[in-house]
Amino acid sequence: MANQSAKSASRNRSVPRLKFRDERIFYYVALGPTTLVIALVVALPIIYTFGLGFFIQNTLIRTWRFVGLSNYSDLLTDADFWFAFWNGVVFTVGSTAVATVFGLAIAILLDCKFRGRGPLRALVIFPYIVPSIVVAFIWKFIFSGRGILNDFLGFIGAQTVSVPWLGDQRYAMMAVILISAWTWFPFAAITLLAAIQNVPDNIYEAAALDGAGPVRRFFHLTLPLLAPALMVVVLIRAIWAFRNYDMIWLLTEGGPIGATEVLPIMAYKEAFGLFRMGHASAVSVSLMVFVTLLAAVHFRVGARLRKAYDTS
Amino acid sequence: MTTLPLPAQKQLPRRNRKKTSAFYFVTVYGGVLLLLFLVLFPFYWMVTASIKNFREISIERTLIPREVTPKNYIDLFEQTSILWHLFNTAWISCFVTLVTVILASMSAYVLTRFLTPAAEWVARISLYAYMVPSIVLIIPFYIGLRMAGLVNTHAGLILSYLSFTLPLGIWMMRACFQTIPKTMEEAAVVDGANRFEAFFLIALPQALPGVVSTSIFVFILCWGEYLYPVVLINSDKLRTITITLDALTGGGQNIKFGLLMAASTVATVPILLIFLVLQKHLVRGFAAGGYE
């Protein structure tokens, strides 16, 4: 209760009563169209998918049959569903970890002084803005059985037989994780660089005076100070990895033998391969539930961080 | 308020300046070279493959092309209507960007200036909407657009693009308007301006950097979008560039990498141009919350 009233008090302070003559008109003109579009292309489709999950519907033969929760109960006992879920977890944890650790290293590097730092800071963004289909095809080319990666590994003597990395059940997931991390690390790098630049220099100088070496300064100063930014980066990255569809689809189509099949790919195959829309909806609603849980954590953490930041 | 100079801090040695030992030098420049290699090599490999002949691409795998041939590009322009697809992608992306920026900047302004319950709901839903998996939306889009007769039209595609560009736009523009003080608008009330004037003549010009960053991010997203066009478009004439590329792989195991890399290069050039001209705004857009 006390929290509530404090919140509204601060709200009143931040919004002084402006007396424009046409407040109402402006309000509806500016917010109306957006509300309509969001309702039409976001809210309604979500509700529709939710509803569709309770039906068996086949777009080819155009029949609707209400089946209650049976689509969902089917999923709970479907080994493929849980396998796809597990693949999603592996992919999410793997690609987020690699992208974040690599991004942190790059952020620290880009904070150092060297010639050409400005252009390099900009260049780092490039892998992030290239269409994912281009990224997927370049790496498919590099990782193919007769690709340059095999040549390189053979050249340094790390392997004797060529491996089609994306076509081998044992390595496909690892390859997909590394490729995704390559295109996603700029987000972590640039966000963390901004956080590093916000850390005042004199903290490091004080630590250096106290005799802390660079390694200790990293683990006892940099890392704790970056913790909030790291948290945000990891959560956003994880949400995006878990819901990602195109990267894995373009690299492996979920194969070989389902080794990289994740929930969005399963839903896609159900919907546009088998035209079992009800089933596909149930898969995507489950996916949405998991993403929503992550998003809730993200909003909660974000709100707490903002509060901690305000009071300090 | 805090613009007072702090001379004491200026005299302190900067953290970066004092560590110029040989070890530091080698580590930093070694890291820079490694980073340059990791970022640039894939693109080097793409561009060189696009001008190599089949032998050099698949059998010899030469690091530096011995013989430059335009064959892949000639094949590309003969076998696909890639120019037409580029044009489609360009106009769709521009149109979606325009609509998104207009709608998002107006509504984001309202979200920061009018704290009504409805406005808060729109803010909440659009933040959440940005995380909703597109696979959840594509099924109803496909069914709904088919009922409306909009499957396989650019209008339907544009509508579906708005489902992710508008939430992103609102998110970014909201962050932008939050940093713009309301004092000038308050002064404008006193001078008898109306809300439209306050928005278009006072707030929006100040938000211009945010508008530019938002436009770039939205455009880039539209340019690389894959899922919606692959499901919603099926006639060749209406395709976007990502589907041109996708269609080139549809030949079983033997992917023609030369052709594919040529197409990839063509698809990357517009993004490269945007990057070269507007990189300053891109970096700032990241800071303003341009996620993905």
Coordinates of C-alpha atoms in Angstrom, one line a residue:
Chain A
M1 CA 0.0 0.0 0.0
A2 CA 2.7 2.4 1.0
N3 CA 4.6 1.5 -2.1
Q4 CA 1.5 2.2 -4.2
S5 CA 1.0 5.6 -2.9
A6 CA 4.6 6.5 -3.2
K7 CA 4.5 5.4 -6.8
S8 CA 1.5 7.6 -7.6
A9 CA 3.0 10.5 -5.8
S10 CA 6.1 10.3 -7.9
R11 CA 3.9 10.0 -11.0
N12 CA 2.0 13.2 -10.1
R13 CA 5.3 15.0 -9.7
S14 CA 6.7 13.9 -13.0
V15 CA 3.5 14.9 -14.9
P16 CA 2.8 18.6 -14.3
R17 CA -0.7 19.5 -15.4
L18 CA -0.3 20.9 -18.9
K19 CA -3.3 22.7 -20.1
F20 CA -3.5 22.1 -23.8
R21 CA -6.8 22.9 -25.4
D22 CA -6.9 19.8 -27.5
E23 CA -5.5 17.1 -25.1
R24 CA -8.3 14.6 -25.7
I25 CA -8.2 14.9 -29.5
F26 CA -4.4 14.5 -29.6
Y27 CA -4.6 11.6 -27.2
Y28 CA -7.0 9.6 -29.5
V29 CA -5.3 10.6 -32.7
A30 CA -1.9 9.6 -31.5
L31 CA -2.7 6.5 -29.6
G32 CA -5.7 5.2 -31.5
P33 CA -4.2 3.8 -34.7
T34 CA -1.3 2.1 -32.8
T35 CA -3.8 0.5 -30.4
L36 CA -5.8 -0.8 -33.3
V37 CA -2.8 -2.2 -35.1
I38 CA -1.4 -3.9 -32.0
A39 CA -4.8 -5.4 -31.3
L40 CA -5.1 -6.6 -34.8
V41 CA -1.6 -8.1 -35.4
V42 CA -0.6 -9.0 -31.9
A43 CA -3.4 -9.4 -29.4
L44 CA -5.9 -11.1 -31.6
P45 CA -3.5 -13.6 -33.2
I46 CA -2.3 -14.6 -29.7
I47 CA -5.9 -15.2 -28.6
Y48 CA -6.6 -17.1 -31.8
T49 CA -3.7 -19.4 -31.3
F50 CA -4.7 -20.0 -27.8
G51 CA -8.2 -21.0 -28.9
L52 CA -6.9 -23.1 -31.8
G53 CA -5.0 -25.1 -29.4
F54 CA -8.2 -26.6 -28.2
F55 CA -9.2 -27.8 -31.6
I56 CA -8.1 -30.3 -34.2
Q57 CA -8.0 -28.4 -37.4
N58 CA -6.6 -29.3 -40.7
T59 CA -6.2 -26.5 -43.3
L60 CA -6.3 -29.0 -46.2
I61 CA -9.5 -30.6 -45.4
R62 CA -11.0 -27.6 -43.5
T63 CA -12.5 -29.4 -40.5
W64 CA -12.8 -28.1 -37.0
R65 CA -13.3 -30.4 -34.1
F66 CA -13.2 -29.3 -30.4
V67 CA -11.0 -31.6 -28.4
G68 CA -10.5 -29.7 -25.2
L69 CA -7.1 -30.2 -23.7
S70 CA -6.2 -33.3 -25.7
N71 CA -3.7 -31.5 -27.9
Y72 CA -1.8 -30.5 -24.7
S73 CA -2.1 -33.9 -23.0
D74 CA -0.7 -35.4 -26.3
L75 CA 2.3 -33.1 -26.0
L76 CA 3.0 -33.9 -22.4
T77 CA 3.4 -37.6 -23.3
D78 CA 5.2 -36.9 -26.6
A79 CA 8.9 -37.7 -26.4
D80 CA 9.6 -35.5 -29.4
F81 CA 8.1 -32.5 -27.7
W82 CA 10.3 -32.9 -24.6
F83 CA 13.3 -33.6 -26.8
A84 CA 12.7 -30.4 -28.7
F85 CA 12.2 -28.6 -25.4
W86 CA 15.5 -30.0 -24.2
N87 CA 17.2 -29.0 -27.4
G88 CA 15.9 -25.5 -27.0
V89 CA 17.4 -25.4 -23.5
V90 CA 20.8 -26.6 -24.7
F91 CA 20.7 -24.2 -27.6
T92 CA 19.6 -21.3 -25.4
V93 CA 22.2 -21.9 -22.6
G94 CA 25.0 -22.6 -25.1
S95 CA 24.5 -19.7 -27.5
T96 CA 23.8 -17.3 -24.6
A97 CA 26.9 -18.4 -22.7
V98 CA 29.2 -18.2 -25.7
A99 CA 27.8 -14.9 -26.9
T100 CA 28.0 -13.3 -23.5
V101 CA 31.5 -14.5 -22.5
F102 CA 32.9 -13.6 -25.9
G103 CA 31.0 -10.3 -25.9
L104 CA 32.4 -9.5 -22.5
A105 CA 36.0 -10.2 -23.7
I106 CA 35.4 -8.0 -26.7
A107 CA 33.9 -5.3 -24.6
I108 CA 37.0 -5.2 -22.3
L109 CA 39.2 -5.2 -25.4
L110 CA 37.3 -2.3 -27.0
D111 CA 37.7 -0.4 -23.8
C112 CA 41.5 -0.5 -24.1
K113 CA 43.3 2.2 -25.9
F114 CA 44.6 1.3 -29.4
R115 CA 44.8 2.8 -32.9
G116 CA 41.6 2.4 -34.8
R117 CA 39.4 1.7 -31.8
G118 CA 36.5 3.9 -33.1
P119 CA 36.1 2.1 -36.4
L120 CA 36.5 -1.3 -34.7
R121 CA 33.8 -0.5 -32.2
A122 CA 31.4 0.2 -35.2
L123 CA 32.6 -2.8 -37.2
V124 CA 31.8 -5.2 -34.4
I125 CA 28.1 -4.5 -34.9
F126 CA 28.2 -5.7 -38.5
P127 CA 27.6 -9.5 -37.9
Y128 CA 24.5 -8.5 -36.0
I129 CA 22.8 -6.5 -38.7
V130 CA 23.4 -8.8 -41.6
P131 CA 20.3 -10.8 -42.6
S132 CA 20.3 -14.1 -40.7
I133 CA 19.8 -16.0 -43.9
V134 CA 23.1 -14.6 -45.2
V135 CA 24.9 -15.5 -42.0
A136 CA 23.5 -19.0 -42.1
F137 CA 24.6 -19.6 -45.7
I138 CA 28.1 -18.2 -45.2
W139 CA 28.7 -20.5 -42.3
K140 CA 27.0 -23.4 -44.0
F141 CA 29.6 -22.9 -46.7
I142 CA 32.5 -22.7 -44.2
F143 CA 31.3 -25.6 -42.1
S144 CA 30.4 -27.9 -45.0
G145 CA 32.1 -31.3 -45.4
R146 CA 34.3 -29.8 -48.2
G147 CA 34.6 -26.4 -46.5
I148 CA 37.5 -24.3 -45.3
L149 CA 37.1 -25.2 -41.7
N150 CA 37.9 -28.8 -42.4
D151 CA 40.9 -27.6 -44.4
F152 CA 42.1 -25.5 -41.6
L153 CA 41.7 -28.2 -38.9
G154 CA 43.5 -30.6 -41.2
F155 CA 46.2 -28.1 -41.8
I156 CA 47.0 -27.6 -38.1
G157 CA 46.7 -31.3 -37.6
A158 CA 43.7 -31.3 -35.3
Q159 CA 41.8 -33.9 -37.4
T160 CA 42.5 -36.3 -40.3
V161 CA 39.0 -36.9 -41.6
S162 CA 36.7 -34.2 -42.9
V163 CA 33.5 -33.7 -40.9
P164 CA 30.3 -32.2 -42.3
W165 CA 29.8 -30.3 -39.1
L166 CA 26.1 -29.4 -39.6
G167 CA 25.2 -32.7 -41.1
D168 CA 26.7 -34.8 -38.3
Q169 CA 24.3 -35.7 -35.4
R170 CA 27.1 -35.4 -32.9
Y171 CA 28.4 -31.9 -33.9
A172 CA 25.3 -30.2 -35.4
M173 CA 24.1 -28.6 -32.1
M174 CA 27.6 -27.3 -31.3
A175 CA 28.0 -25.8 -34.7
V176 CA 24.6 -24.2 -34.6
I177 CA 25.4 -22.7 -31.1
L178 CA 28.8 -21.3 -32.3
I179 CA 27.3 -19.8 -35.4
S180 CA 24.4 -18.2 -33.5
A181 CA 26.9 -16.8 -31.0
W182 CA 28.9 -15.3 -33.8
T183 CA 26.0 -13.3 -35.0
W184 CA 24.7 -12.4 -31.5
F185 CA 27.8 -11.5 -29.6
P186 CA 27.8 -7.8 -30.8
F187 CA 24.7 -7.2 -28.7
A188 CA 26.5 -8.3 -25.6
A189 CA 29.8 -6.6 -26.5
I190 CA 28.2 -3.1 -27.2
T191 CA 25.9 -3.2 -24.2
L192 CA 28.6 -4.3 -21.8
L193 CA 31.1 -1.8 -23.3
A194 CA 28.6 1.0 -22.4
A195 CA 28.4 -0.5 -18.9
I196 CA 32.2 -0.6 -18.5
Q197 CA 32.4 3.0 -19.7
N198 CA 30.0 4.0 -16.9
V199 CA 32.3 2.6 -14.2
P200 CA 34.3 5.6 -12.8
D201 CA 38.1 5.3 -13.4
N202 CA 39.1 6.2 -9.9
I203 CA 37.7 3.0 -8.5
Y204 CA 40.3 1.1 -10.5
E205 CA 43.0 3.6 -9.5
A206 CA 42.2 3.1 -5.8
A207 CA 42.3 -0.6 -6.3
A208 CA 45.6 -0.4 -8.1
L209 CA 47.1 1.7 -5.3
D210 CA 46.0 -0.9 -2.9
G211 CA 48.0 -3.4 -4.8
A212 CA 45.3 -5.3 -6.7
G213 CA 46.6 -6.8 -9.9
P214 CA 44.6 -6.8 -13.2
V215 CA 43.2 -10.3 -12.6
R216 CA 42.0 -9.4 -9.1
R217 CA 40.6 -6.1 -10.3
F218 CA 38.6 -8.0 -13.0
F219 CA 37.1 -10.5 -10.7
H220 CA 36.5 -8.2 -7.7
L221 CA 35.7 -5.0 -9.4
T222 CA 34.7 -5.2 -13.0
L223 CA 32.6 -8.3 -12.8
P224 CA 30.5 -7.2 -9.7
L225 CA 30.0 -3.8 -11.2
L226 CA 28.9 -5.2 -14.5
A227 CA 26.6 -7.8 -12.8
P228 CA 23.4 -5.8 -13.5
A229 CA 24.2 -5.3 -17.2
L230 CA 25.3 -8.9 -17.6
M231 CA 22.0 -10.0 -16.1
V232 CA 20.0 -8.0 -18.6
V233 CA 22.1 -9.2 -21.5
V234 CA 21.8 -12.8 -20.5
L235 CA 18.1 -12.6 -20.0
I236 CA 17.3 -10.8 -23.3
R237 CA 19.7 -13.1 -25.2
A238 CA 18.1 -16.2 -23.6
I239 CA 14.6 -15.0 -24.6
W240 CA 15.7 -14.4 -28.1
A241 CA 17.5 -17.7 -28.4
F242 CA 14.7 -19.7 -27.1
R243 CA 12.1 -18.2 -29.4
N244 CA 14.5 -18.1 -32.4
Y245 CA 13.3 -19.9 -35.5
D246 CA 15.2 -18.8 -38.6
M247 CA 18.8 -19.4 -37.6
I248 CA 18.5 -23.1 -36.8
W249 CA 16.0 -23.7 -39.5
L250 CA 18.3 -22.2 -42.2
L251 CA 21.3 -24.1 -40.9
T252 CA 19.9 -27.6 -40.3
E253 CA 16.1 -27.6 -40.6
G254 CA 16.1 -29.2 -37.2
G255 CA 18.2 -32.2 -38.4
P256 CA 20.1 -34.4 -38.7
I257 CA 17.5 -36.8 -37.2
G258 CA 16.1 -34.1 -34.9
A259 CA 19.4 -33.3 -33.3
T260 CA 18.7 -29.6 -33.5
E261 CA 14.9 -29.6 -33.6
V262 CA 13.6 -27.0 -31.2
L263 CA 10.0 -26.0 -30.3
P264 CA 9.6 -23.2 -32.9
I265 CA 10.8 -25.6 -35.6
M266 CA 8.5 -28.4 -34.3
A267 CA 5.5 -25.9 -34.4
Y268 CA 6.5 -24.8 -37.9
K269 CA 6.7 -28.4 -39.2
E270 CA 3.3 -29.3 -37.6
A271 CA 1.7 -26.2 -39.1
F272 CA 3.1 -25.9 -42.6
G273 CA 4.5 -29.4 -43.2
L274 CA 1.6 -31.5 -41.8
F275 CA -1.0 -28.8 -41.7
R276 CA -2.1 -29.9 -38.2
M277 CA -2.9 -26.4 -37.0
G278 CA -4.4 -27.3 -33.7
H279 CA -1.4 -29.3 -32.7
A280 CA 1.0 -26.6 -34.0
S281 CA -0.9 -24.1 -31.9
A282 CA -0.5 -26.2 -28.8
V283 CA 3.2 -26.4 -29.4
S284 CA 3.6 -22.7 -29.9
V285 CA 1.4 -21.8 -26.9
S286 CA 3.7 -24.0 -24.7
L287 CA 6.7 -22.2 -26.3
M288 CA 5.0 -18.9 -25.4
V289 CA 4.5 -20.0 -21.8
F290 CA 8.2 -20.6 -21.4
V291 CA 9.2 -17.4 -23.1
T292 CA 6.7 -15.5 -20.9
L293 CA 8.3 -17.0 -17.8
L294 CA 11.7 -15.7 -19.0
A295 CA 10.1 -12.3 -19.9
A296 CA 8.6 -12.1 -16.4
V297 CA 11.9 -12.7 -14.8
H298 CA 13.4 -10.1 -17.1
F299 CA 10.8 -7.4 -16.2
R300 CA 11.1 -8.3 -12.5
V301 CA 14.9 -8.0 -12.6
G302 CA 14.8 -4.9 -14.7
A303 CA 12.4 -3.2 -12.3
R304 CA 14.5 -4.2 -9.3
L305 CA 17.6 -2.9 -10.9
R306 CA 16.0 0.4 -11.7
K307 CA 14.8 0.7 -8.2
A308 CA 18.2 -0.1 -6.8
Y309 CA 19.7 2.4 -9.2
D310 CA 17.2 5.1 -8.1
T311 CA 17.7 4.8 -4.4
S312 CA 21.5 4.7 -4.5
Chain B
M1 CA 23.0 21.2 -12.8
T2 CA 26.2 19.1 -12.7
T3 CA 28.0 20.9 -15.4
L4 CA 30.6 22.4 -13.0
P5 CA 34.1 21.4 -14.1
L6 CA 35.9 19.0 -11.9
P7 CA 39.6 19.9 -12.3
A8 CA 40.8 17.5 -9.6
Q9 CA 39.6 14.6 -11.7
K10 CA 41.3 15.7 -14.8
Q11 CA 44.8 15.6 -13.3
L12 CA 44.4 12.0 -12.3
P13 CA 46.2 9.7 -14.7
R14 CA 43.8 7.8 -17.0
R15 CA 43.6 4.1 -16.4
N16 CA 44.3 3.3 -20.0
R17 CA 47.3 5.5 -20.5
K18 CA 49.7 4.2 -17.9
K19 CA 49.6 0.6 -18.9
T20 CA 51.7 0.5 -22.0
S21 CA 54.0 -2.4 -21.2
A22 CA 55.0 -4.8 -24.0
F23 CA 52.7 -7.4 -22.6
Y24 CA 49.7 -5.1 -22.8
F25 CA 50.6 -4.1 -26.3
V26 CA 50.9 -7.6 -27.5
T27 CA 47.7 -8.8 -25.8
V28 CA 45.6 -5.9 -27.1
Y29 CA 46.8 -5.9 -30.7
G30 CA 46.7 -9.7 -30.7
G31 CA 43.1 -9.5 -29.6
V32 CA 42.3 -6.8 -32.2
L33 CA 43.7 -8.9 -35.0
L34 CA 41.8 -12.0 -33.8
L35 CA 38.6 -10.0 -33.6
L36 CA 39.2 -8.5 -37.1
F37 CA 39.8 -12.0 -38.5
L38 CA 36.6 -13.5 -36.9
V39 CA 34.4 -10.6 -38.0
L40 CA 35.8 -10.1 -41.5
F41 CA 36.9 -13.6 -42.7
P42 CA 33.3 -14.9 -43.2
F43 CA 32.5 -11.9 -45.4
Y44 CA 35.8 -12.2 -47.2
W45 CA 35.0 -15.8 -47.9
M46 CA 31.6 -14.9 -49.1
V47 CA 32.7 -12.3 -51.5
T48 CA 35.7 -14.2 -52.9
A49 CA 33.5 -17.3 -53.4
S50 CA 31.1 -15.3 -55.4
I51 CA 33.8 -14.4 -58.0
K52 CA 35.5 -17.8 -58.1
N53 CA 34.9 -20.6 -60.6
F54 CA 33.4 -23.9 -59.5
R55 CA 36.8 -25.7 -59.3
E56 CA 38.3 -23.1 -56.9
I57 CA 35.2 -23.1 -54.7
S58 CA 34.6 -26.7 -54.2
I59 CA 37.8 -28.6 -55.0
E60 CA 40.9 -26.4 -54.7
R61 CA 39.4 -24.0 -52.1
T62 CA 42.0 -21.4 -52.8
L63 CA 42.3 -18.7 -50.2
I64 CA 43.0 -16.0 -52.8
P65 CA 41.1 -16.4 -56.0
R66 CA 43.5 -17.1 -58.9
E67 CA 40.9 -16.3 -61.5
V68 CA 38.1 -13.8 -61.2
T69 CA 34.9 -14.7 -63.0
P70 CA 31.6 -12.9 -63.1
K71 CA 29.8 -16.2 -64.0
N72 CA 28.1 -16.6 -60.7
Y73 CA 26.5 -13.2 -60.9
I74 CA 25.5 -13.7 -64.5
D75 CA 23.8 -17.0 -63.6
L76 CA 22.2 -15.3 -60.6
F77 CA 20.6 -12.5 -62.7
E78 CA 19.6 -14.9 -65.4
Q79 CA 18.1 -17.7 -63.3
T80 CA 16.3 -15.5 -60.7
S81 CA 14.4 -12.2 -60.8
I82 CA 16.7 -10.9 -58.0
L83 CA 16.5 -7.3 -59.1
W84 CA 12.7 -7.5 -58.9
H85 CA 13.0 -9.1 -55.5
L86 CA 15.4 -6.4 -54.3
F87 CA 12.9 -3.8 -55.4
N88 CA 10.1 -5.6 -53.5
T89 CA 12.2 -5.8 -50.4
A90 CA 13.2 -2.2 -50.6
W91 CA 9.8 -0.7 -51.0
I92 CA 8.2 -3.0 -48.4
S93 CA 11.0 -2.2 -45.9
C94 CA 10.7 1.5 -46.6
F95 CA 7.0 1.5 -46.3
V96 CA 6.9 -0.5 -43.1
T97 CA 9.6 1.7 -41.6
L98 CA 7.7 4.9 -42.5
V99 CA 4.4 3.6 -41.0
T100 CA 6.2 2.2 -37.9
V101 CA 8.1 5.5 -37.2
I102 CA 4.9 7.6 -37.6
L103 CA 2.8 5.4 -35.4
A104 CA 5.5 4.6 -32.9
S105 CA 6.7 8.1 -32.3
M106 CA 3.2 9.5 -31.8
S107 CA 2.1 6.7 -29.5
A108 CA 5.4 6.6 -27.6
Y109 CA 5.1 10.3 -27.0
V110 CA 1.6 9.7 -25.5
L111 CA 3.0 6.9 -23.4
T112 CA 5.5 9.2 -21.8
R113 CA 3.2 12.3 -21.4
F114 CA -0.2 10.9 -20.6
L115 CA -0.1 8.2 -17.9
T116 CA -3.6 6.9 -18.4
P117 CA -4.4 3.2 -17.7
A118 CA -5.0 2.6 -21.4
A119 CA -1.6 4.1 -22.3
E120 CA 0.1 1.9 -19.7
W121 CA -1.6 -1.2 -21.1
V122 CA -0.4 -0.3 -24.6
A123 CA 3.1 0.1 -23.3
R124 CA 3.0 -3.2 -21.4
I125 CA 1.5 -5.1 -24.3
S126 CA 4.0 -3.8 -26.8
L127 CA 6.9 -4.6 -24.6
Y128 CA 5.6 -8.1 -24.2
A129 CA 4.7 -8.3 -27.9
Y130 CA 8.3 -7.9 -28.8
M131 CA 9.1 -11.1 -27.0
V132 CA 6.2 -13.2 -28.4
P133 CA 7.6 -15.9 -30.7
S134 CA 6.8 -15.1 -34.3
I135 CA 5.8 -18.7 -34.7
V136 CA 2.8 -18.0 -32.4
L137 CA 1.6 -15.3 -34.7
I138 CA 2.3 -16.9 -38.1
I139 CA -0.4 -19.5 -37.8
P140 CA -3.2 -17.0 -37.2
F141 CA -1.7 -14.7 -39.8
Y142 CA -1.8 -17.5 -42.4
I143 CA -5.3 -18.5 -41.6
G144 CA -6.6 -14.9 -41.1
L145 CA -5.0 -13.5 -44.2
R146 CA -6.2 -16.3 -46.3
M147 CA -9.8 -15.6 -45.2
A148 CA -9.3 -12.0 -45.9
G149 CA -7.8 -12.8 -49.3
L150 CA -4.5 -11.2 -48.4
V151 CA -2.2 -14.3 -48.6
N152 CA 0.3 -13.8 -51.3
T153 CA 0.0 -10.0 -51.3
H154 CA 2.4 -7.3 -50.2
A155 CA -0.4 -5.8 -48.1
G156 CA -0.7 -8.9 -46.0
L157 CA 3.1 -9.1 -45.6
I158 CA 3.3 -5.5 -44.5
L159 CA 0.6 -6.1 -41.9
S160 CA 2.5 -9.0 -40.6
Y161 CA 5.8 -7.1 -40.4
L162 CA 4.1 -4.5 -38.2
S163 CA 3.6 -7.1 -35.6
F164 CA 7.3 -7.0 -34.7
T165 CA 8.4 -3.5 -36.0
L166 CA 5.7 -1.6 -34.1
P167 CA 6.5 -3.0 -30.7
L168 CA 10.3 -2.4 -31.3
G169 CA 9.5 1.2 -32.5
I170 CA 7.4 2.0 -29.5
W171 CA 10.1 0.5 -27.2
M172 CA 12.9 2.6 -28.7
M173 CA 10.9 5.8 -29.2
R174 CA 9.6 5.6 -25.6
A175 CA 13.1 5.4 -24.3
C176 CA 13.9 8.4 -26.4
F177 CA 11.0 10.6 -25.3
Q178 CA 11.7 9.7 -21.7
T179 CA 15.1 11.6 -22.0
I180 CA 13.5 14.7 -23.4
P181 CA 12.5 17.2 -20.7
K182 CA 9.0 18.5 -20.7
T183 CA 10.0 22.1 -19.8
M184 CA 9.9 23.4 -23.4
E185 CA 6.5 21.9 -24.0
E186 CA 5.3 23.6 -20.7
A187 CA 6.6 26.9 -22.0
A188 CA 4.7 26.3 -25.2
V189 CA 1.4 25.9 -23.3
V190 CA 1.9 29.3 -21.8
D191 CA 2.5 30.7 -25.3
G192 CA -0.8 29.2 -26.4
A193 CA 0.4 26.3 -28.5
N194 CA -1.8 23.2 -28.9
R195 CA -0.7 19.7 -28.3
F196 CA -0.1 18.9 -31.9
E197 CA 2.2 21.9 -32.2
A198 CA 4.0 20.9 -29.0
F199 CA 4.5 17.4 -30.4
F200 CA 5.5 18.2 -34.0
L201 CA 7.4 21.5 -33.5
I202 CA 9.0 20.9 -30.1
A203 CA 9.2 17.3 -29.0
L204 CA 9.7 15.6 -32.3
P205 CA 12.7 17.7 -33.5
Q206 CA 14.4 16.9 -30.2
A207 CA 13.7 13.2 -30.7
L208 CA 15.1 13.2 -34.2
P209 CA 18.2 11.1 -33.4
G210 CA 15.9 8.5 -31.9
V211 CA 13.7 8.6 -35.0
V212 CA 16.8 7.9 -37.1
S213 CA 18.0 5.0 -35.0
T214 CA 14.6 3.5 -34.9
S215 CA 14.2 3.8 -38.6
I216 CA 17.5 2.1 -39.2
F217 CA 16.8 -0.8 -36.9
V218 CA 13.3 -1.3 -38.3
F219 CA 14.6 -1.2 -41.9
I220 CA 17.3 -3.7 -41.1
L221 CA 14.8 -6.1 -39.5
C222 CA 12.5 -5.9 -42.4
W223 CA 15.3 -6.4 -44.9
G224 CA 16.4 -9.7 -43.3
E225 CA 12.9 -11.0 -42.4
Y226 CA 12.6 -14.6 -43.4
L227 CA 9.7 -16.4 -41.7
Y228 CA 6.7 -14.2 -42.8
P229 CA 7.6 -14.0 -46.5
V230 CA 8.4 -17.7 -46.7
V231 CA 4.9 -18.6 -45.4
L232 CA 2.8 -15.8 -46.7
I233 CA 4.2 -15.3 -50.2
N234 CA 4.3 -18.0 -52.9
S235 CA 4.4 -16.3 -56.3
D236 CA 7.9 -15.5 -57.6
K237 CA 7.0 -11.9 -58.6
L238 CA 6.1 -10.9 -55.0
R239 CA 9.1 -12.5 -53.3
T240 CA 11.5 -10.7 -51.0
I241 CA 15.3 -11.1 -51.1
T242 CA 15.5 -13.6 -48.3
I243 CA 13.3 -15.9 -50.2
T244 CA 15.4 -15.5 -53.4
L245 CA 18.3 -16.9 -51.3
D246 CA 16.2 -19.6 -49.8
A247 CA 14.9 -20.8 -53.1
L248 CA 18.5 -21.2 -54.4
T249 CA 19.2 -24.0 -51.9
G250 CA 16.2 -26.0 -52.9
G251 CA 18.1 -28.5 -55.0
G252 CA 18.8 -31.4 -52.6
Q253 CA 22.4 -32.0 -51.4
N254 CA 24.3 -30.3 -54.1
I255 CA 24.1 -26.6 -53.1
K256 CA 25.7 -24.3 -55.6
F257 CA 27.7 -22.3 -53.2
G258 CA 29.1 -19.9 -55.9
L259 CA 25.6 -18.8 -56.8
L260 CA 24.5 -18.7 -53.2
M261 CA 27.4 -16.6 -52.2
A262 CA 26.8 -14.2 -55.1
A263 CA 23.2 -13.8 -54.0
S264 CA 24.3 -13.4 -50.3
T265 CA 26.6 -10.6 -51.4
V266 CA 23.9 -8.8 -53.3
A267 CA 21.6 -9.1 -50.2
T268 CA 24.3 -7.7 -47.9
V269 CA 25.3 -4.7 -50.0
P270 CA 22.3 -2.5 -48.9
I271 CA 23.0 -3.3 -45.3
L272 CA 26.7 -2.5 -45.8
L273 CA 25.8 0.9 -47.3
I274 CA 23.5 1.7 -44.3
F275 CA 26.3 0.6 -42.0
L276 CA 28.9 2.8 -43.7
V277 CA 26.7 5.9 -43.9
L278 CA 24.8 5.6 -40.6
Q279 CA 27.1 3.7 -38.2
K280 CA 27.1 6.5 -35.6
H281 CA 23.3 6.2 -35.3
L282 CA 23.5 2.4 -35.2
V283 CA 25.8 2.4 -32.2
R284 CA 23.4 4.9 -30.5
G285 CA 20.4 2.7 -31.4
F286 CA 22.0 -0.2 -29.5
A287 CA 22.2 2.0 -26.4
A288 CA 18.6 3.0 -26.8
G289 CA 17.4 -0.6 -26.7
G290 CA 17.5 -1.8 -30.3
Y291 CA 17.4 -5.4 -29.4
E292 CA 17.6 -7.6 -32.4

